[in-house]
Coordinates of C-alpha atoms in Angstrom, one line a residue:
M34 CA 324.7 150.9 4.2
D35 CA 323.3 153.7 6.2
L36 CA 320.5 153.9 3.8
R37 CA 320.0 150.0 3.5
H38 CA 319.7 150.3 7.6
E39 CA 317.3 153.0 7.3
L40 CA 315.1 151.3 4.7
L41 CA 315.2 148.2 6.6
D42 CA 313.8 150.1 9.9
G43 CA 311.4 151.9 7.8
I44 CA 309.9 148.4 6.4
R45 CA 309.7 147.1 9.8
D46 CA 308.0 150.2 11.3
L47 CA 305.8 149.6 8.4
L48 CA 305.2 145.7 9.3
A49 CA 304.7 146.5 12.5
S50 CA 301.7 148.9 12.0
A51 CA 300.1 146.5 9.8
R52 CA 300.3 144.1 12.5
E53 CA 298.8 146.3 15.0
R54 CA 296.1 147.3 12.3
T55 CA 295.4 143.6 11.6
K56 CA 295.1 143.0 15.4
A57 CA 292.6 145.8 15.9
L58 CA 290.4 144.9 12.9
K59 CA 290.3 141.1 14.0
A60 CA 289.1 142.4 17.6
D61 CA 286.9 144.6 15.6
A62 CA 285.4 142.0 13.7
E63 CA 285.2 139.6 16.5
A64 CA 283.4 141.9 18.6
A65 CA 281.1 142.6 15.6
S66 CA 280.5 138.9 15.2
H67 CA 279.6 138.5 19.2
T68 CA 277.2 141.3 19.0
E69 CA 275.3 139.7 16.0
R70 CA 275.1 136.5 17.8
V71 CA 273.6 138.1 20.7
W72 CA 271.1 140.1 18.8
E73 CA 270.4 136.9 16.5
A74 CA 269.7 134.8 19.7
L75 CA 267.6 137.4 21.1
L76 CA 265.3 137.6 18.2
D77 CA 264.9 133.6 18.5
F78 CA 264.1 133.6 22.0
V79 CA 261.6 136.5 21.7
T80 CA 260.0 134.8 18.6
K81 CA 259.7 131.5 20.8
S82 CA 258.4 133.3 23.7
W83 CA 261.2 131.9 26.1
P84 CA 261.5 134.4 28.7
L85 CA 264.0 132.6 31.0
H86 CA 266.3 132.3 27.9
I87 CA 265.8 136.1 27.3
L88 CA 266.8 136.8 31.0
D89 CA 269.5 134.7 30.8
L90 CA 270.9 136.4 28.0
L91 CA 270.8 139.9 28.7
D92 CA 272.1 139.0 31.9
R93 CA 274.9 137.9 30.7
E94 CA 275.3 140.9 28.2
A95 CA 275.1 143.4 31.2
R96 CA 278.3 145.2 30.0
T97 CA 276.9 145.4 26.4
L98 CA 273.3 146.9 28.0
K99 CA 275.4 149.2 30.3
A100 CA 277.5 150.8 27.0
M101 CA 274.0 151.4 25.2
R102 CA 272.8 153.0 27.9
A103 CA 275.6 155.6 28.2
E104 CA 275.7 156.3 24.7
G105 CA 271.9 156.9 24.7
H106 CA 271.2 154.0 22.0
P107 CA 267.7 154.4 20.8
A108 CA 267.0 150.7 21.3
I109 CA 268.1 150.5 25.2
G110 CA 264.5 151.5 25.9
Q111 CA 262.9 148.7 24.1
I112 CA 265.6 146.3 25.6
E113 CA 264.6 147.1 29.0
C114 CA 261.0 146.9 28.6
L115 CA 261.5 143.6 27.0
Y116 CA 263.3 142.7 30.2
R117 CA 260.9 143.7 32.4
G118 CA 257.9 141.9 30.4
A119 CA 260.3 138.5 30.3
K120 CA 260.8 138.7 34.1
E121 CA 257.1 139.2 34.8
E122 CA 256.2 136.1 32.5
A123 CA 259.1 134.1 34.1
D124 CA 257.8 134.7 37.4
T125 CA 254.5 133.5 36.4
I126 CA 255.8 130.6 35.1
K127 CA 258.1 129.4 38.1
R128 CA 254.8 129.7 40.2
R129 CA 253.3 126.9 38.3
Y130 CA 255.9 125.1 36.9
P131 CA 255.2 121.4 37.2
G132 CA 251.9 121.8 35.7
Y133 CA 253.5 123.6 32.4
L134 CA 256.0 121.3 32.2
E135 CA 253.7 118.1 32.2
D136 CA 251.6 119.9 29.8
A137 CA 254.1 121.0 27.3
C138 CA 255.4 117.4 27.4
R139 CA 251.9 115.8 27.1
S140 CA 251.6 118.1 24.1
A141 CA 254.8 116.7 22.6
G142 CA 253.9 113.2 23.2
L143 CA 256.5 113.1 25.9
V144 CA 255.6 110.6 28.5
L145 CA 257.1 111.2 32.2
D146 CA 257.8 108.3 33.9
A147 CA 255.2 107.8 37.1
E148 CA 257.9 108.1 39.6
S149 CA 258.6 111.6 38.4
R150 CA 258.5 114.5 40.8
H151 CA 259.4 118.0 40.7
P152 CA 262.0 119.2 40.5
A153 CA 263.6 115.7 39.3
Y154 CA 261.9 113.9 36.2
S155 CA 262.8 110.8 34.0
L156 CA 261.5 109.4 30.8
E157 CA 262.2 106.6 28.6
Q158 CA 262.0 104.0 31.4
R159 CA 264.5 106.1 33.5
F160 CA 267.0 106.5 30.7
F161 CA 266.6 110.6 30.6
Q162 CA 266.7 112.1 33.6
L163 CA 265.6 115.9 33.8
K164 CA 266.6 117.8 36.8
I165 CA 265.1 121.8 37.4
D166 CA 267.5 123.9 39.5
E167 CA 265.1 126.6 41.2
R168 CA 267.7 128.5 42.4
K169 CA 269.1 129.5 38.7
W170 CA 266.2 128.3 37.0
T171 CA 268.2 126.0 34.6
A172 CA 267.5 122.5 33.4
R173 CA 270.1 119.7 32.9
L174 CA 269.1 116.7 31.0
S175 CA 271.4 113.6 31.3
D176 CA 271.2 109.9 30.3
H177 CA 272.5 106.5 31.7
E178 CA 275.9 107.5 29.9
S179 CA 276.6 111.5 30.1
R180 CA 275.0 115.0 30.4
L181 CA 273.2 115.9 27.2
A182 CA 272.5 119.5 27.8
E183 CA 272.2 122.4 30.3
L184 CA 269.7 125.3 29.3
P185 CA 267.6 127.7 31.0
A186 CA 264.4 126.0 32.1
D187 CA 261.9 127.3 29.6
V188 CA 259.4 124.2 29.1
N189 CA 259.2 124.3 25.1
A190 CA 263.2 124.7 25.2
I191 CA 263.3 121.6 27.1
V192 CA 261.0 119.7 25.3
D193 CA 262.4 120.7 22.2
V194 CA 265.9 119.2 23.6
I195 CA 264.4 116.2 24.9
L196 CA 262.6 115.8 21.6
R197 CA 266.2 116.1 19.7
E198 CA 267.8 113.4 22.1
Q199 CA 265.3 110.9 21.8
K200 CA 265.1 111.0 18.2
R201 CA 268.8 110.5 18.0
I202 CA 268.9 107.6 20.2
F203 CA 265.8 106.0 19.7
G204 CA 265.0 106.9 15.9
R205 CA 267.7 105.3 14.5
P206 CA 267.4 102.0 12.3
F207 CA 268.9 99.0 14.0
S208 CA 270.1 95.9 12.7
G209 CA 271.1 93.0 15.2
C210 CA 273.0 91.2 12.7
K211 CA 275.4 94.5 11.8
F212 CA 275.7 95.3 15.6
L213 CA 276.7 92.1 16.5
K214 CA 279.3 91.7 14.0
L215 CA 280.7 95.4 14.8
L216 CA 280.6 94.1 18.7
R217 CA 282.4 90.9 17.8
S218 CA 284.9 92.5 15.6
Q219 CA 285.7 95.1 18.3
Y220 CA 285.9 92.3 20.9
V221 CA 288.6 90.2 18.9
A222 CA 290.5 93.7 18.5
V223 CA 290.6 94.3 22.2
A224 CA 291.6 90.9 23.1
K225 CA 294.4 91.0 20.3
K226 CA 295.8 94.1 21.9
N227 CA 295.6 93.0 25.5
K228 CA 297.3 90.0 24.6
Q229 CA 293.9 87.7 25.7
P230 CA 292.4 84.7 24.0
D231 CA 289.2 84.5 22.2
G232 CA 286.9 83.8 25.0
A233 CA 288.4 86.0 27.7
S234 CA 286.0 88.3 29.8
I235 CA 286.7 91.9 28.1
P236 CA 285.8 95.1 30.0
I237 CA 283.0 96.7 28.0
R238 CA 284.6 100.2 28.5
H239 CA 287.4 99.0 26.6
I240 CA 285.3 98.4 23.6
T241 CA 283.7 101.5 24.2
R242 CA 286.8 103.6 24.3
R243 CA 288.0 101.6 21.5
L244 CA 285.3 102.9 19.1
G245 CA 285.4 106.1 20.5
K246 CA 289.0 106.7 19.0
N247 CA 288.0 104.6 15.6
A248 CA 284.6 105.1 14.6
K249 CA 283.5 108.4 13.6
G250 CA 280.6 110.0 15.2
F251 CA 280.4 107.3 18.0
R252 CA 278.1 108.0 20.9
S253 CA 278.2 105.4 23.8
D254 CA 274.5 106.2 24.7
E255 CA 273.5 104.9 21.4
F256 CA 275.9 101.8 21.7
L257 CA 274.2 101.2 24.9
V258 CA 270.5 101.2 23.0
D259 CA 271.7 99.2 20.2
L260 CA 273.2 96.5 22.6
S261 CA 269.8 96.8 24.6
R262 CA 268.3 95.9 21.5
L263 CA 270.4 93.2 20.6
V264 CA 270.0 91.4 24.1
E265 CA 266.2 91.6 23.5
Q266 CA 265.9 90.7 20.0
G267 CA 269.2 89.0 19.0
P268 CA 270.6 87.4 17.3
M269 CA 273.4 86.2 20.1
D270 CA 275.2 83.8 17.8
I271 CA 278.3 84.7 15.2
D272 CA 280.6 82.6 13.3
G273 CA 280.5 79.8 16.1
Y274 CA 280.6 82.1 19.1
R275 CA 277.7 83.2 21.5
L276 CA 277.7 86.5 23.3
D277 CA 277.3 86.5 27.1
L278 CA 277.3 89.8 28.9
Q279 CA 278.5 89.5 32.3
Q280 CA 277.3 91.5 35.1
T281 CA 279.5 94.0 37.6
K282 CA 278.9 95.8 40.8
D283 CA 281.2 98.8 39.7
T284 CA 278.6 101.4 38.3
N285 CA 281.2 103.5 36.9
Q286 CA 282.5 100.8 34.8
G287 CA 279.4 99.1 34.0
M288 CA 276.8 100.0 31.3
L289 CA 273.2 100.0 32.5
L290 CA 271.0 98.7 29.5
H291 CA 267.8 100.2 28.5
G292 CA 264.5 98.3 28.9
P293 CA 263.8 94.6 30.1
A294 CA 267.6 94.1 29.4
G295 CA 268.6 96.5 32.1
R296 CA 268.5 94.3 35.1
G297 CA 272.2 95.2 36.1
Y298 CA 275.2 97.1 35.1
I299 CA 277.1 95.2 32.1
G300 CA 280.7 95.1 33.0
F301 CA 281.9 92.5 30.7
V302 CA 281.8 91.3 27.3
V303 CA 282.4 87.3 26.3
F304 CA 282.1 85.3 23.1
R305 CA 282.0 81.7 24.1
K306 CA 282.7 79.0 21.4
V307 CA 279.3 77.1 20.7

């Protein structure tokens, strides 16, 4: 019996040792993976000439650089030289930032709204809002529905983000009939769940919340733009019912449509029998 206990204790010790080894290896792998991502990002930022991104990354990795300096890593001198060069370039950009941003947008075919004034800009008839924080030198891009991105304020990086979001939202094919059918089905489902009759006023946010739970990849800003297109292009009639959108003064619960359709916040959806 004693031999059995000794054997079990020995196996438990082996298991504990293996677990500690696994834990250490996982920590080493995670650290190595993090380091790989850092140098991969730095290579990308240097290639693209994004000095504010370079400074942001190296500032966040101050502990890594300190360790490299302590061990006399041969690359630390190059990294420090890169940091100084990026800082000089960033300082130059900051002094003429509005001009650089406007030129970068113009070159990319992006049209800033006429009311844009540094540090607050807008595009696509105020659908996109871009704000530059000159204290942190970061840029925040938002639309009517949510914050889309926050990043170091390199002008070409900002342009890339705007182009990506513009394509995602406005570059999709649109079918008025298909979207109206979707809207009608969601309206009926919400009314049924809430035990309301067909023809009742349904809060538009109840519809978007349902789509958010049930439709894969649903984005409310895409829904907003499609609803705006529907109002402009039609159709408004389906299966003997006509769509009616009712406004609200509650800006938190309503949706501000885009373009000519955006005369007020839409709060409720109604399908009236024709």
